[in-house]
């Protein structure tokens, strides 16, 4: 499946982020301590996410190159780093934010909420839920970006939109199923949790 590798990475990130965010619930209230600990928690979570995003992108790239019958070749670190930097700084049409800016907002809101509530466990759980949604959404994007890079490198000109073809497919995605687009004019995903993908048109 197209998203299997990403799903394993998301599961690993969720498990590790749960442990990290759970430590916030144990804080003794002290404003400076809360600020410091929240900052470290998000910094470590972002580092983890970046490593996983690059691995997901590379895996998707290699799988897609195989799919189009091209010899597999690893992408060098500079290409991966440039892609990652662009993805984290670019405005995303699905999320309506930039990853790095939204991370800073989430970090500030989490610290503010914990300070205001004297470290309420419900605020930690809310922060974790929002963070895991953000990370999972960008993990899925990493899959799609890696596949598109492979298609472009292989000279693919057109791609076809494919849904998961199950009872969870939304109406908007169903309308796109089977439609063919030039490789540089693919519409953005319609919603969070979208598992549609693109295949090359020969």
PDB file of C-alpha atoms in Angstrom, residues 92-186:
ATOM      1  CA  UNK A  92      -0.006  24.308   2.597  1.00  0.00           C
ATOM      2  CA  UNK A  93      -3.340  24.532   0.767  1.00  0.00           C
ATOM      3  CA  UNK A  94      -4.865  21.779   2.916  1.00  0.00           C
ATOM      4  CA  UNK A  95      -3.819  22.939   6.379  1.00  0.00           C
ATOM      5  CA  UNK A  96      -3.935  26.672   5.569  1.00  0.00           C
ATOM      6  CA  UNK A  97      -0.688  27.276   7.423  1.00  0.00           C
ATOM      7  CA  UNK A  98       3.061  26.846   7.256  1.00  0.00           C
ATOM      8  CA  UNK A  99       4.396  23.970   9.344  1.00  0.00           C
ATOM      9  CA  UNK A 100       7.114  25.935  11.150  1.00  0.00           C
ATOM     10  CA  UNK A 101       4.897  28.911  11.949  1.00  0.00           C
ATOM     11  CA  UNK A 102       2.066  26.679  13.157  1.00  0.00           C
ATOM     12  CA  UNK A 103       4.496  24.751  15.355  1.00  0.00           C
ATOM     13  CA  UNK A 104       5.544  27.998  17.038  1.00  0.00           C
ATOM     14  CA  UNK A 105       1.881  28.935  17.542  1.00  0.00           C
ATOM     15  CA  UNK A 106       1.069  25.529  19.031  1.00  0.00           C
ATOM     16  CA  UNK A 107       4.075  25.721  21.334  1.00  0.00           C
ATOM     17  CA  UNK A 108       3.087  29.201  22.559  1.00  0.00           C
ATOM     18  CA  UNK A 109      -0.570  28.201  23.035  1.00  0.00           C
ATOM     19  CA  UNK A 110       0.416  25.069  24.950  1.00  0.00           C
ATOM     20  CA  UNK A 111       2.687  27.010  27.304  1.00  0.00           C
ATOM     21  CA  UNK A 112       0.062  29.719  27.798  1.00  0.00           C
ATOM     22  CA  UNK A 113      -2.671  27.166  28.514  1.00  0.00           C
ATOM     23  CA  UNK A 114      -0.523  25.268  31.010  1.00  0.00           C
ATOM     24  CA  UNK A 115       0.479  28.454  32.790  1.00  0.00           C
ATOM     25  CA  UNK A 116      -3.130  29.696  32.915  1.00  0.00           C
ATOM     26  CA  UNK A 117      -4.511  26.394  34.221  1.00  0.00           C
ATOM     27  CA  UNK A 118      -1.620  25.541  36.562  1.00  0.00           C
ATOM     28  CA  UNK A 119      -0.761  22.528  34.352  1.00  0.00           C
ATOM     29  CA  UNK A 120      -4.101  20.910  33.569  1.00  0.00           C
ATOM     30  CA  UNK A 121      -3.770  17.402  32.057  1.00  0.00           C
ATOM     31  CA  UNK A 122      -6.659  18.150  29.671  1.00  0.00           C
ATOM     32  CA  UNK A 123      -4.646  20.975  28.103  1.00  0.00           C
ATOM     33  CA  UNK A 124      -1.725  18.608  27.556  1.00  0.00           C
ATOM     34  CA  UNK A 125      -4.037  16.069  25.880  1.00  0.00           C
ATOM     35  CA  UNK A 126      -5.523  18.767  23.651  1.00  0.00           C
ATOM     36  CA  UNK A 127      -2.048  19.956  22.646  1.00  0.00           C
ATOM     37  CA  UNK A 128      -0.954  16.399  21.870  1.00  0.00           C
ATOM     38  CA  UNK A 129      -4.058  15.757  19.768  1.00  0.00           C
ATOM     39  CA  UNK A 130      -3.477  18.893  17.678  1.00  0.00           C
ATOM     40  CA  UNK A 131       0.228  18.129  17.291  1.00  0.00           C
ATOM     41  CA  UNK A 132      -0.306  14.519  16.185  1.00  0.00           C
ATOM     42  CA  UNK A 133      -2.842  15.696  13.596  1.00  0.00           C
ATOM     43  CA  UNK A 134      -0.336  18.191  12.208  1.00  0.00           C
ATOM     44  CA  UNK A 135       2.462  15.627  12.066  1.00  0.00           C
ATOM     45  CA  UNK A 136       0.284  12.946  10.438  1.00  0.00           C
ATOM     46  CA  UNK A 137      -0.953  15.391   7.807  1.00  0.00           C
ATOM     47  CA  UNK A 138       2.585  16.321   6.828  1.00  0.00           C
ATOM     48  CA  UNK A 139       3.673  12.685   6.868  1.00  0.00           C
ATOM     49  CA  UNK A 140       0.968  11.969   4.284  1.00  0.00           C
ATOM     50  CA  UNK A 141       2.136  14.973   2.284  1.00  0.00           C
ATOM     51  CA  UNK A 142       5.674  13.565   2.373  1.00  0.00           C
ATOM     52  CA  UNK A 143       4.366  10.447   0.610  1.00  0.00           C
ATOM     53  CA  UNK A 144       2.726  12.471  -2.131  1.00  0.00           C
ATOM     54  CA  UNK A 145       5.722  14.791  -2.557  1.00  0.00           C
ATOM     55  CA  UNK A 146       8.119  11.844  -2.846  1.00  0.00           C
ATOM     56  CA  UNK A 147       5.956  10.187  -5.474  1.00  0.00           C
ATOM     57  CA  UNK A 148       5.637  13.403  -7.480  1.00  0.00           C
ATOM     58  CA  UNK A 149       9.406  13.952  -7.396  1.00  0.00           C
ATOM     59  CA  UNK A 150       9.907  10.431  -8.780  1.00  0.00           C
ATOM     60  CA  UNK A 151       7.334  10.956 -11.531  1.00  0.00           C
ATOM     61  CA  UNK A 152       8.942  14.218 -12.592  1.00  0.00           C
ATOM     62  CA  UNK A 153      12.447  12.703 -12.498  1.00  0.00           C
ATOM     63  CA  UNK A 154      11.188   9.832 -14.668  1.00  0.00           C
ATOM     64  CA  UNK A 155       9.648  12.220 -17.208  1.00  0.00           C
ATOM     65  CA  UNK A 156       6.014  11.392 -16.419  1.00  0.00           C
ATOM     66  CA  UNK A 157       3.769  14.075 -17.940  1.00  0.00           C
ATOM     67  CA  UNK A 158       0.350  13.102 -16.578  1.00  0.00           C
ATOM     68  CA  UNK A 159      -0.967  11.423 -13.453  1.00  0.00           C
ATOM     69  CA  UNK A 160      -4.295   9.905 -12.476  1.00  0.00           C
ATOM     70  CA  UNK A 161      -6.067  10.585  -9.168  1.00  0.00           C
ATOM     71  CA  UNK A 162      -6.942   7.352  -7.337  1.00  0.00           C
ATOM     72  CA  UNK A 163      -9.080   7.005  -4.207  1.00  0.00           C
ATOM     73  CA  UNK A 164      -8.900   4.156  -1.718  1.00  0.00           C
ATOM     74  CA  UNK A 165     -12.213   2.962  -3.186  1.00  0.00           C
ATOM     75  CA  UNK A 166     -13.775   2.114   0.161  1.00  0.00           C
ATOM     76  CA  UNK A 167     -16.757   3.353   2.153  1.00  0.00           C
ATOM     77  CA  UNK A 168     -14.664   6.154   3.713  1.00  0.00           C
ATOM     78  CA  UNK A 169     -14.094   8.019   0.435  1.00  0.00           C
ATOM     79  CA  UNK A 170     -15.636  11.476   0.650  1.00  0.00           C
ATOM     80  CA  UNK A 171     -17.771  12.955  -2.121  1.00  0.00           C
ATOM     81  CA  UNK A 172     -15.124  15.471  -3.200  1.00  0.00           C
ATOM     82  CA  UNK A 173     -12.466  12.786  -3.616  1.00  0.00           C
ATOM     83  CA  UNK A 174     -14.925  10.478  -5.356  1.00  0.00           C
ATOM     84  CA  UNK A 175     -15.480  13.162  -7.991  1.00  0.00           C
ATOM     85  CA  UNK A 176     -11.716  13.294  -8.631  1.00  0.00           C
ATOM     86  CA  UNK A 177     -11.275   9.506  -8.830  1.00  0.00           C
ATOM     87  CA  UNK A 178      -9.884   8.514 -12.219  1.00  0.00           C
ATOM     88  CA  UNK A 179      -9.353  12.099 -13.411  1.00  0.00           C
ATOM     89  CA  UNK A 180      -6.100  12.773 -15.227  1.00  0.00           C
ATOM     90  CA  UNK A 181      -3.994  15.873 -14.577  1.00  0.00           C
ATOM     91  CA  UNK A 182      -0.749  17.294 -15.941  1.00  0.00           C
ATOM     92  CA  UNK A 183       1.968  16.459 -13.420  1.00  0.00           C
ATOM     93  CA  UNK A 184       2.377  20.135 -12.483  1.00  0.00           C
ATOM     94  CA  UNK A 185      -1.364  20.900 -12.148  1.00  0.00           C
ATOM     95  CA  UNK A 186      -2.612  18.394  -9.599  1.00  0.00           C
TER      96      UNK A 186
END
